[in-house]
């Protein structure tokens, strides 16, 4: 073993050969040397000779000196080395020699493997070794040996096992399998079959637990989003290249307020192993200065653009979440004024998501409850192409949401055993996720209020912590008094219409109720078209609105809305149409819906002098009465009118599934039935009235009759019957048959 000194590699060409350079006289018949640098450190190099290297010196290139930790003129021991193990496969980590270099140029790993075998024939390689590699006329690469598998030739000759095994070093042979991997954070773009298995960071966060998402009732929607938007990102880039598949760049979540759109977007951001999501409220983008709104949009995409240029297909995913996206992406040309700020913001966003210089490393998530306001160009494939409706949860979904919001209460035993979440889920029809959370909060408030002593000062019972228990009664109290669903039943208006109840004065009322129940079942039926519209027509004061309200109540549909002309006093034609349209649009969001359209002729602004009416409102109603609800949704429309002939002339009757006639009272027994139910007259008085009306024609609406009964209630008992009969005759409700 001789002592040698470290010298520089004499030429650039030799430094690229990966060989240590020696004087020919020192190693006349040797191809490889082992150097000992002290501390038990040994390194093996293949050698080449050059006359400029002095005797007892060895020239090393800069990467070699870095790897073996050698300094110039350092002394070390050298001996000849004879290899016994030959490399069957070698894995090399590649990066640009100049770390700051960025290039989208493709490096074909198959060509690189051939070039590597040609450039370094029969050389020794060690795991961890660094070397410079000049591939064709491209930029200089730095290679690091990551993995080596060898076969032992002597073992093969002796008839032993020839299976490859991992080793620290070995000699390259012409049949060695060469694979290349890209160094971490490198912008090197490797293609070809000799590209090694890239250790890819999973797009799904490894610590993510789908059970702990905290999103109830949205599993189907979440699965749809995952299938469309993330499935392609789970596969390796080379598979996506083979499919020529482009990733989905945009998702639009739309639906009623409080259904979990923002929550889902937030959870998607947490679930993905991506850059920190940028969350933008729509109005934040807009700026009073010219061009600043568009610049705000460009800034959102700047990081993604920079990484796309640097890392190409290996760029990380950048998520941009737009809350209330309808604020900035309104239909172009729809905003009044000549500034065109909204239009240019939409144009800028469109060009960034899928313009000429399109980005493939972004995911834009937009949220809105006004999908109709968003520009159509934003909704086409390539932009916000995955559009998922986040609708009101069904009963199972409501149960999941209630379980999420009461989980902590159960954990600390603050939920009473009499609380049945399944029962609450059944009672909370058409509640959104936010309203269910509000219900739990209201129940907690009710429970806490029981433990507060309101004396001269407000005090909390000292043992409140132990006593506090949220029970079933708290939830029912909150359900009755505190939280009402935005898409629920118009209970107060329905009860107002039924203030006097339904008085069954004869077979016409019974028939209408029975027929109405058949139509309710028809609307609910899975075999039906999903739309049933019924018109209740008859003379004024016949009780049409009350009967329609009773049918709406009997339907027990989760969504019941009343469209009444009283609510639209002073509305313009356009405002009235939009108001009616909104009621129908809201109904389409519920599985089962009932709309009561009261007094259609008043809604149409009908006036007999002229005659005059609103054609715009008429056309809107005709279209909505015939429009089929979305698949899976059922709609029952109950309408009332006192002007059948007018509706027939307007060609409106054909829009209804059925027309039910609500008559006035026309027989003496009808009148007596109502008087008995009202419980105002005594039996003796009822006999007197029966005698007075016997043989006479009766024609009076139930509403008018009840008003006369109320008047009789205030009259002195001695004159009550006479006053009542007189009023009937004065109002023309009681006539002798012989009178014209």
Tab-separated table of N, CA and C in Angstrom, residues 213-343:
chain	number	residue	atom	x	y	z
A	213	UNK	N	-64.713	13.770	8.945
A	213	UNK	CA	-64.844	14.936	8.079
A	213	UNK	C	-65.761	15.991	8.663
A	214	UNK	N	-66.751	15.545	9.441
A	214	UNK	CA	-67.695	16.517	9.984
A	214	UNK	C	-68.684	17.017	8.943
A	215	UNK	N	-68.861	16.240	7.849
A	215	UNK	CA	-69.846	16.610	6.819
A	215	UNK	C	-70.926	15.534	6.850
A	216	UNK	N	-72.113	15.901	7.282
A	216	UNK	CA	-73.186	14.918	7.369
A	216	UNK	C	-74.105	14.989	6.170
A	217	UNK	N	-74.544	13.820	5.682
A	217	UNK	CA	-75.541	13.774	4.627
A	217	UNK	C	-75.053	14.152	3.251
A	218	UNK	N	-73.735	14.281	3.057
A	218	UNK	CA	-73.227	14.700	1.746
A	218	UNK	C	-72.274	13.665	1.147
A	219	UNK	N	-72.399	12.419	1.570
A	219	UNK	CA	-71.456	11.400	1.094
A	219	UNK	C	-71.569	11.189	-0.417
A	220	UNK	N	-72.799	11.203	-0.963
A	220	UNK	CA	-72.963	11.013	-2.410
A	220	UNK	C	-72.332	12.163	-3.191
A	221	UNK	N	-72.556	13.388	-2.699
A	221	UNK	CA	-71.977	14.561	-3.369
A	221	UNK	C	-70.454	14.525	-3.290
A	222	UNK	N	-69.941	14.118	-2.132
A	222	UNK	CA	-68.489	14.072	-1.963
A	222	UNK	C	-67.873	13.007	-2.876
A	223	UNK	N	-68.554	11.874	-2.999
A	223	UNK	CA	-68.069	10.813	-3.896
A	223	UNK	C	-68.040	11.295	-5.342
A	224	UNK	N	-69.074	12.063	-5.726
A	224	UNK	CA	-69.124	12.588	-7.099
A	224	UNK	C	-67.963	13.546	-7.349
A	225	UNK	N	-67.674	14.397	-6.368
A	225	UNK	CA	-66.553	15.341	-6.502
A	225	UNK	C	-65.244	14.579	-6.594
A	226	UNK	N	-65.071	13.589	-5.721
A	226	UNK	CA	-63.809	12.831	-5.705
A	226	UNK	C	-63.600	12.106	-7.035
A	227	UNK	N	-64.679	11.483	-7.535
A	227	UNK	CA	-64.567	10.719	-8.796
A	227	UNK	C	-64.161	11.614	-9.951
A	228	UNK	N	-64.767	12.802	-10.030
A	228	UNK	CA	-64.504	13.672	-11.165
A	228	UNK	C	-63.214	14.484	-11.021
A	229	UNK	N	-62.954	14.985	-9.811
A	229	UNK	CA	-61.890	15.986	-9.668
A	229	UNK	C	-60.567	15.420	-9.181
A	230	UNK	N	-60.597	14.326	-8.404
A	230	UNK	CA	-59.351	13.891	-7.768
A	230	UNK	C	-58.840	12.536	-8.220
A	231	UNK	N	-59.719	11.726	-8.838
A	231	UNK	CA	-59.285	10.384	-9.249
A	231	UNK	C	-58.075	10.463	-10.179
A	232	UNK	N	-58.083	11.417	-11.117
A	232	UNK	CA	-56.972	11.525	-12.075
A	232	UNK	C	-55.684	11.965	-11.391
A	233	UNK	N	-55.803	12.681	-10.257
A	233	UNK	CA	-54.605	13.178	-9.566
A	233	UNK	C	-53.986	12.122	-8.651
A	234	UNK	N	-54.710	11.038	-8.392
A	234	UNK	CA	-54.169	9.966	-7.555
A	234	UNK	C	-53.208	9.098	-8.367
A	235	UNK	N	-53.449	8.995	-9.688
A	235	UNK	CA	-52.618	8.146	-10.533
A	235	UNK	C	-51.277	8.822	-10.836
A	236	UNK	N	-50.234	8.027	-11.095
A	236	UNK	CA	-48.925	8.603	-11.440
A	236	UNK	C	-49.006	9.417	-12.731
A	237	UNK	N	-48.149	10.441	-12.861
A	237	UNK	CA	-48.190	11.299	-14.061
A	237	UNK	C	-48.003	10.535	-15.362
A	238	UNK	N	-47.183	9.452	-15.323
A	238	UNK	CA	-46.936	8.726	-16.581
A	238	UNK	C	-48.206	8.050	-17.099
A	239	UNK	N	-49.070	7.566	-16.176
A	239	UNK	CA	-50.340	6.956	-16.596
A	239	UNK	C	-51.240	8.021	-17.212
A	240	UNK	N	-51.263	9.191	-16.596
A	240	UNK	CA	-52.084	10.295	-17.103
A	240	UNK	C	-51.593	10.729	-18.483
A	241	UNK	N	-50.241	10.703	-18.683
A	241	UNK	CA	-49.677	11.048	-19.995
A	241	UNK	C	-50.135	10.049	-21.045
A	242	UNK	N	-50.134	8.751	-20.674
A	242	UNK	CA	-50.543	7.713	-21.628
A	242	UNK	C	-52.009	7.862	-22.023
A	243	UNK	N	-52.841	8.297	-21.061
A	243	UNK	CA	-54.266	8.480	-21.339
A	243	UNK	C	-54.539	9.811	-22.042
A	244	UNK	N	-53.520	10.680	-22.067
A	244	UNK	CA	-53.683	12.058	-22.551
A	244	UNK	C	-54.840	12.730	-21.814
A	245	UNK	N	-54.834	12.541	-20.483
A	245	UNK	CA	-55.925	13.007	-19.623
A	245	UNK	C	-55.561	14.349	-18.996
A	246	UNK	N	-56.497	15.268	-19.035
A	246	UNK	CA	-56.293	16.556	-18.363
A	246	UNK	C	-57.055	16.551	-17.046
A	247	UNK	N	-56.419	17.087	-16.026
A	247	UNK	CA	-57.072	17.142	-14.724
A	247	UNK	C	-58.227	18.136	-14.750
A	248	UNK	N	-59.228	17.843	-13.919
A	248	UNK	CA	-60.321	18.804	-13.719
A	248	UNK	C	-59.769	20.005	-12.971
A	249	UNK	N	-60.064	21.203	-13.473
A	249	UNK	CA	-59.489	22.418	-12.878
A	249	UNK	C	-60.483	23.203	-12.053
A	250	UNK	N	-61.756	22.857	-12.126
A	250	UNK	CA	-62.737	23.667	-11.414
A	250	UNK	C	-63.944	22.879	-10.944
A	251	UNK	N	-64.423	23.230	-9.751
A	251	UNK	CA	-65.625	22.631	-9.174
A	251	UNK	C	-66.548	23.776	-8.775
A	252	UNK	N	-67.840	23.626	-9.054
A	252	UNK	CA	-68.820	24.600	-8.576
A	252	UNK	C	-69.784	23.890	-7.641
A	253	UNK	N	-69.859	24.371	-6.401
A	253	UNK	CA	-70.815	23.839	-5.425
A	253	UNK	C	-71.954	24.858	-5.322
A	254	UNK	N	-73.163	24.427	-5.602
A	254	UNK	CA	-74.291	25.349	-5.526
A	254	UNK	C	-75.449	24.695	-4.787
A	255	UNK	N	-76.305	25.520	-4.238
A	255	UNK	CA	-77.447	24.995	-3.496
A	255	UNK	C	-77.942	26.021	-2.501
A	256	UNK	N	-78.983	25.682	-1.736
A	256	UNK	CA	-79.560	26.641	-0.786
A	256	UNK	C	-78.553	27.048	0.282
A	257	UNK	N	-78.764	28.189	0.927
A	257	UNK	CA	-77.845	28.605	2.009
A	257	UNK	C	-77.877	27.616	3.165
A	258	UNK	N	-76.713	27.422	3.785
A	258	UNK	CA	-76.640	26.604	4.998
A	258	UNK	C	-76.571	25.112	4.787
A	259	UNK	N	-76.371	24.658	3.524
A	259	UNK	CA	-76.363	23.215	3.265
A	259	UNK	C	-74.968	22.595	3.324
A	260	UNK	N	-73.932	23.402	3.550
A	260	UNK	CA	-72.594	22.836	3.747
A	260	UNK	C	-71.630	23.043	2.608
A	261	UNK	N	-71.868	24.029	1.728
A	261	UNK	CA	-70.966	24.251	0.591
A	261	UNK	C	-69.593	24.715	1.068
A	262	UNK	N	-69.580	25.730	1.921
A	262	UNK	CA	-68.301	26.253	2.420
A	262	UNK	C	-67.582	25.209	3.255
A	263	UNK	N	-68.347	24.464	4.058
A	263	UNK	CA	-67.753	23.410	4.895
A	263	UNK	C	-67.086	22.353	4.026
A	264	UNK	N	-67.756	21.962	2.937
A	264	UNK	CA	-67.178	20.941	2.064
A	264	UNK	C	-65.906	21.452	1.398
A	265	UNK	N	-65.907	22.704	0.936
A	265	UNK	CA	-64.712	23.277	0.304
A	265	UNK	C	-63.556	23.322	1.310
A	266	UNK	N	-63.871	23.672	2.557
A	266	UNK	CA	-62.850	23.746	3.601
A	266	UNK	C	-62.257	22.351	3.852
A	267	UNK	N	-63.116	21.336	3.866
A	267	UNK	CA	-62.647	19.975	4.134
A	267	UNK	C	-61.831	19.425	2.963
A	268	UNK	N	-62.204	19.812	1.734
A	268	UNK	CA	-61.420	19.389	0.568
A	268	UNK	C	-60.004	19.951	0.686
A	269	UNK	N	-59.902	21.216	1.098
A	269	UNK	CA	-58.585	21.844	1.293
A	269	UNK	C	-57.743	21.106	2.319
A	270	UNK	N	-58.395	20.636	3.405
A	270	UNK	CA	-57.651	19.913	4.455
A	270	UNK	C	-57.276	18.511	4.000
A	271	UNK	N	-58.170	17.897	3.230
A	271	UNK	CA	-57.969	16.502	2.826
A	271	UNK	C	-56.796	16.341	1.878
A	272	UNK	N	-56.576	17.341	1.016
A	272	UNK	CA	-55.564	17.206	-0.028
A	272	UNK	C	-54.185	17.598	0.490
A	273	UNK	N	-53.205	16.832	0.046
A	273	UNK	CA	-51.816	17.123	0.396
A	273	UNK	C	-51.309	18.176	-0.577
A	274	UNK	N	-51.885	19.351	-0.507
A	274	UNK	CA	-51.572	20.393	-1.491
A	274	UNK	C	-51.066	21.629	-0.760
A	275	UNK	N	-50.788	22.663	-1.549
A	275	UNK	CA	-50.415	23.937	-0.943
A	275	UNK	C	-51.591	24.455	-0.105
A	276	UNK	N	-51.295	25.317	0.830
A	276	UNK	CA	-52.352	25.908	1.655
A	276	UNK	C	-53.380	26.580	0.745
A	277	UNK	N	-54.681	26.197	0.859
A	277	UNK	CA	-55.677	26.789	-0.051
A	277	UNK	C	-55.789	28.302	0.145
A	278	UNK	N	-56.000	28.994	-0.970
A	278	UNK	CA	-56.263	30.433	-0.902
A	278	UNK	C	-57.777	30.612	-0.899
A	279	UNK	N	-58.301	31.199	0.167
A	279	UNK	CA	-59.746	31.381	0.294
A	279	UNK	C	-60.069	32.840	0.022
A	280	UNK	N	-60.934	33.064	-0.958
A	280	UNK	CA	-61.249	34.426	-1.395
A	280	UNK	C	-62.753	34.629	-1.335
A	281	UNK	N	-63.195	35.676	-0.650
A	281	UNK	CA	-64.596	36.075	-0.739
A	281	UNK	C	-64.764	36.877	-2.019
A	282	UNK	N	-65.791	36.550	-2.804
A	282	UNK	CA	-65.993	37.200	-4.103
A	282	UNK	C	-65.799	38.704	-4.099
A	283	UNK	N	-66.474	39.440	-3.201
A	283	UNK	CA	-66.364	40.908	-3.245
A	283	UNK	C	-64.958	41.442	-2.961
A	284	UNK	N	-64.087	40.633	-2.317
A	284	UNK	CA	-62.718	41.098	-2.030
A	284	UNK	C	-61.936	41.395	-3.299
A	285	UNK	N	-62.295	40.719	-4.376
A	285	UNK	CA	-61.552	40.869	-5.632
A	285	UNK	C	-61.759	42.262	-6.223
A	286	UNK	N	-62.987	42.779	-6.060
A	286	UNK	CA	-63.337	44.037	-6.723
A	286	UNK	C	-62.621	45.218	-6.070
A	287	UNK	N	-62.154	46.142	-6.899
A	287	UNK	CA	-61.403	47.301	-6.420
A	287	UNK	C	-61.845	48.526	-7.200
A	288	UNK	N	-61.825	49.690	-6.536
A	288	UNK	CA	-62.323	50.900	-7.201
A	288	UNK	C	-61.367	51.425	-8.274
A	289	UNK	N	-60.087	51.010	-8.211
A	289	UNK	CA	-59.123	51.529	-9.183
A	289	UNK	C	-59.135	50.699	-10.459
A	290	UNK	N	-58.975	51.365	-11.584
A	290	UNK	CA	-59.014	50.702	-12.894
A	290	UNK	C	-57.887	49.675	-13.000
A	291	UNK	N	-58.240	48.452	-13.386
A	291	UNK	CA	-57.231	47.408	-13.598
A	291	UNK	C	-56.816	46.669	-12.343
A	292	UNK	N	-57.197	47.174	-11.162
A	292	UNK	CA	-56.736	46.543	-9.920
A	292	UNK	C	-57.493	45.242	-9.637
A	293	UNK	N	-58.778	45.173	-10.022
A	293	UNK	CA	-59.558	43.948	-9.814
A	293	UNK	C	-58.955	42.792	-10.606
A	294	UNK	N	-58.575	43.079	-11.887
A	294	UNK	CA	-57.954	42.041	-12.716
A	294	UNK	C	-56.590	41.639	-12.140
A	295	UNK	N	-55.862	42.618	-11.603
A	295	UNK	CA	-54.555	42.317	-10.999
A	295	UNK	C	-54.737	41.431	-9.780
A	296	UNK	N	-55.810	41.632	-9.025
A	296	UNK	CA	-56.087	40.781	-7.861
A	296	UNK	C	-56.284	39.329	-8.287
A	297	UNK	N	-56.968	39.131	-9.422
A	297	UNK	CA	-57.170	37.766	-9.938
A	297	UNK	C	-55.822	37.165	-10.340
A	298	UNK	N	-54.975	37.971	-11.025
A	298	UNK	CA	-53.668	37.464	-11.478
A	298	UNK	C	-52.797	37.061	-10.286
A	299	UNK	N	-52.873	37.834	-9.207
A	299	UNK	CA	-52.056	37.519	-8.024
A	299	UNK	C	-52.437	36.165	-7.419
A	300	UNK	N	-53.711	35.816	-7.512
A	300	UNK	CA	-54.148	34.521	-6.968
A	300	UNK	C	-53.466	33.349	-7.673
A	301	UNK	N	-53.197	33.532	-8.972
A	301	UNK	CA	-52.643	32.434	-9.772
A	301	UNK	C	-51.120	32.535	-9.922
A	302	UNK	N	-50.497	33.576	-9.355
A	302	UNK	CA	-49.062	33.818	-9.591
A	302	UNK	C	-48.205	32.665	-9.087
A	303	UNK	N	-48.474	32.169	-7.868
A	303	UNK	CA	-47.665	31.077	-7.298
A	303	UNK	C	-47.772	29.821	-8.150
A	304	UNK	N	-48.990	29.519	-8.596
A	304	UNK	CA	-49.196	28.317	-9.423
A	304	UNK	C	-48.464	28.451	-10.752
A	305	UNK	N	-48.482	29.637	-11.352
A	305	UNK	CA	-47.781	29.857	-12.625
A	305	UNK	C	-46.283	29.675	-12.462
A	306	UNK	N	-45.753	30.225	-11.378
A	306	UNK	CA	-44.304	30.146	-11.142
A	306	UNK	C	-43.878	28.688	-10.965
A	307	UNK	N	-44.663	27.907	-10.223
A	307	UNK	CA	-44.295	26.505	-9.993
A	307	UNK	C	-44.501	25.662	-11.249
A	308	UNK	N	-45.519	26.000	-12.022
A	308	UNK	CA	-45.754	25.267	-13.285
A	308	UNK	C	-44.560	25.437	-14.226
A	309	UNK	N	-43.996	26.661	-14.300
A	309	UNK	CA	-42.838	26.905	-15.158
A	309	UNK	C	-41.608	26.174	-14.638
A	310	UNK	N	-41.496	26.106	-13.309
A	310	UNK	CA	-40.285	25.530	-12.708
A	310	UNK	C	-40.331	24.007	-12.664
A	311	UNK	N	-41.500	23.446	-12.294
A	311	UNK	CA	-41.561	22.003	-12.048
A	311	UNK	C	-42.376	21.234	-13.081
A	312	UNK	N	-43.076	21.931	-13.961
A	312	UNK	CA	-43.815	21.241	-15.019
A	312	UNK	C	-44.870	20.299	-14.466
A	313	UNK	N	-44.949	19.068	-15.007
A	313	UNK	CA	-45.992	18.132	-14.576
A	313	UNK	C	-45.841	17.688	-13.120
A	314	UNK	N	-44.664	17.941	-12.535
A	314	UNK	CA	-44.449	17.532	-11.143
A	314	UNK	C	-44.801	18.639	-10.154
A	315	UNK	N	-45.454	19.662	-10.633
A	315	UNK	CA	-45.845	20.770	-9.757
A	315	UNK	C	-46.906	20.310	-8.763
A	316	UNK	N	-46.864	20.875	-7.553
A	316	UNK	CA	-47.884	20.576	-6.549
A	316	UNK	C	-49.213	21.217	-6.924
A	317	UNK	N	-50.268	20.789	-6.249
A	317	UNK	CA	-51.613	21.286	-6.549
A	317	UNK	C	-51.879	22.572	-5.760
A	318	UNK	N	-52.371	23.590	-6.459
A	318	UNK	CA	-52.730	24.865	-5.832
A	318	UNK	C	-54.253	24.982	-5.842
A	319	UNK	N	-54.840	25.178	-4.660
A	319	UNK	CA	-56.299	25.267	-4.545
A	319	UNK	C	-56.695	26.712	-4.274
A	320	UNK	N	-57.640	27.200	-5.065
A	320	UNK	CA	-58.185	28.549	-4.856
A	320	UNK	C	-59.686	28.408	-4.643
A	321	UNK	N	-60.158	28.842	-3.472
A	321	UNK	CA	-61.569	28.703	-3.108
A	321	UNK	C	-62.243	30.068	-3.201
A	322	UNK	N	-63.263	30.177	-4.052
A	322	UNK	CA	-64.032	31.413	-4.206
A	322	UNK	C	-65.368	31.260	-3.486
A	323	UNK	N	-65.532	31.960	-2.370
A	323	UNK	CA	-66.829	31.972	-1.702
A	323	UNK	C	-67.660	33.090	-2.325
A	324	UNK	N	-68.958	32.814	-2.552
A	324	UNK	CA	-69.846	33.783	-3.215
A	324	UNK	C	-69.250	34.208	-4.569
A	325	UNK	N	-68.986	33.220	-5.412
A	325	UNK	CA	-68.355	33.492	-6.707
A	325	UNK	C	-69.282	34.285	-7.629
A	326	UNK	N	-70.597	34.251	-7.343
A	326	UNK	CA	-71.530	35.008	-8.189
A	326	UNK	C	-71.312	36.517	-8.070
A	327	UNK	N	-70.601	36.968	-7.005
A	327	UNK	CA	-70.349	38.406	-6.833
A	327	UNK	C	-69.421	38.943	-7.916
A	328	UNK	N	-68.526	38.088	-8.423
A	328	UNK	CA	-67.559	38.572	-9.419
A	328	UNK	C	-67.747	37.951	-10.794
A	329	UNK	N	-68.538	36.897	-10.880
A	329	UNK	CA	-68.667	36.198	-12.170
A	329	UNK	C	-70.084	36.286	-12.721
A	330	UNK	N	-70.681	37.462	-12.616
A	330	UNK	CA	-72.019	37.662	-13.175
A	330	UNK	C	-71.962	37.561	-14.705
A	331	UNK	N	-73.126	37.282	-15.283
A	331	UNK	CA	-73.218	37.218	-16.744
A	331	UNK	C	-72.654	38.510	-17.342
A	332	UNK	N	-71.733	38.365	-18.287
A	332	UNK	CA	-71.155	39.560	-18.910
A	332	UNK	C	-72.229	40.339	-19.664
A	333	UNK	N	-72.225	41.651	-19.447
A	333	UNK	CA	-73.223	42.517	-20.058
A	333	UNK	C	-74.462	42.703	-19.211
A	334	UNK	N	-74.554	41.978	-18.069
A	334	UNK	CA	-75.759	42.071	-17.240
A	334	UNK	C	-75.669	43.187	-16.213
A	335	UNK	N	-74.435	43.663	-15.901
A	335	UNK	CA	-74.270	44.693	-14.872
A	335	UNK	C	-74.388	46.065	-15.513
A	336	UNK	N	-75.254	46.905	-14.935
A	336	UNK	CA	-75.475	48.241	-15.498
A	336	UNK	C	-74.225	49.099	-15.348
A	337	UNK	N	-74.120	50.123	-16.187
A	337	UNK	CA	-72.952	51.019	-16.130
A	337	UNK	C	-72.008	50.726	-17.269
A	338	UNK	N	-71.136	51.674	-17.555
A	338	UNK	CA	-70.247	51.520	-18.708
A	338	UNK	C	-68.819	51.189	-18.317
A	339	UNK	N	-68.575	50.918	-17.015
A	339	UNK	CA	-67.193	50.623	-16.607
A	339	UNK	C	-66.768	49.235	-17.059
A	340	UNK	N	-67.712	48.285	-17.029
A	340	UNK	CA	-67.377	46.923	-17.472
A	340	UNK	C	-66.410	46.205	-16.556
A	341	UNK	N	-66.357	46.617	-15.275
A	341	UNK	CA	-65.388	46.006	-14.346
A	341	UNK	C	-65.668	44.522	-14.177
A	342	UNK	N	-66.964	44.176	-13.967
A	342	UNK	CA	-67.314	42.769	-13.791
A	342	UNK	C	-66.909	41.949	-15.008
A	343	UNK	N	-67.145	42.480	-16.193
A	343	UNK	CA	-66.840	41.754	-17.424
A	343	UNK	C	-65.351	41.450	-17.536
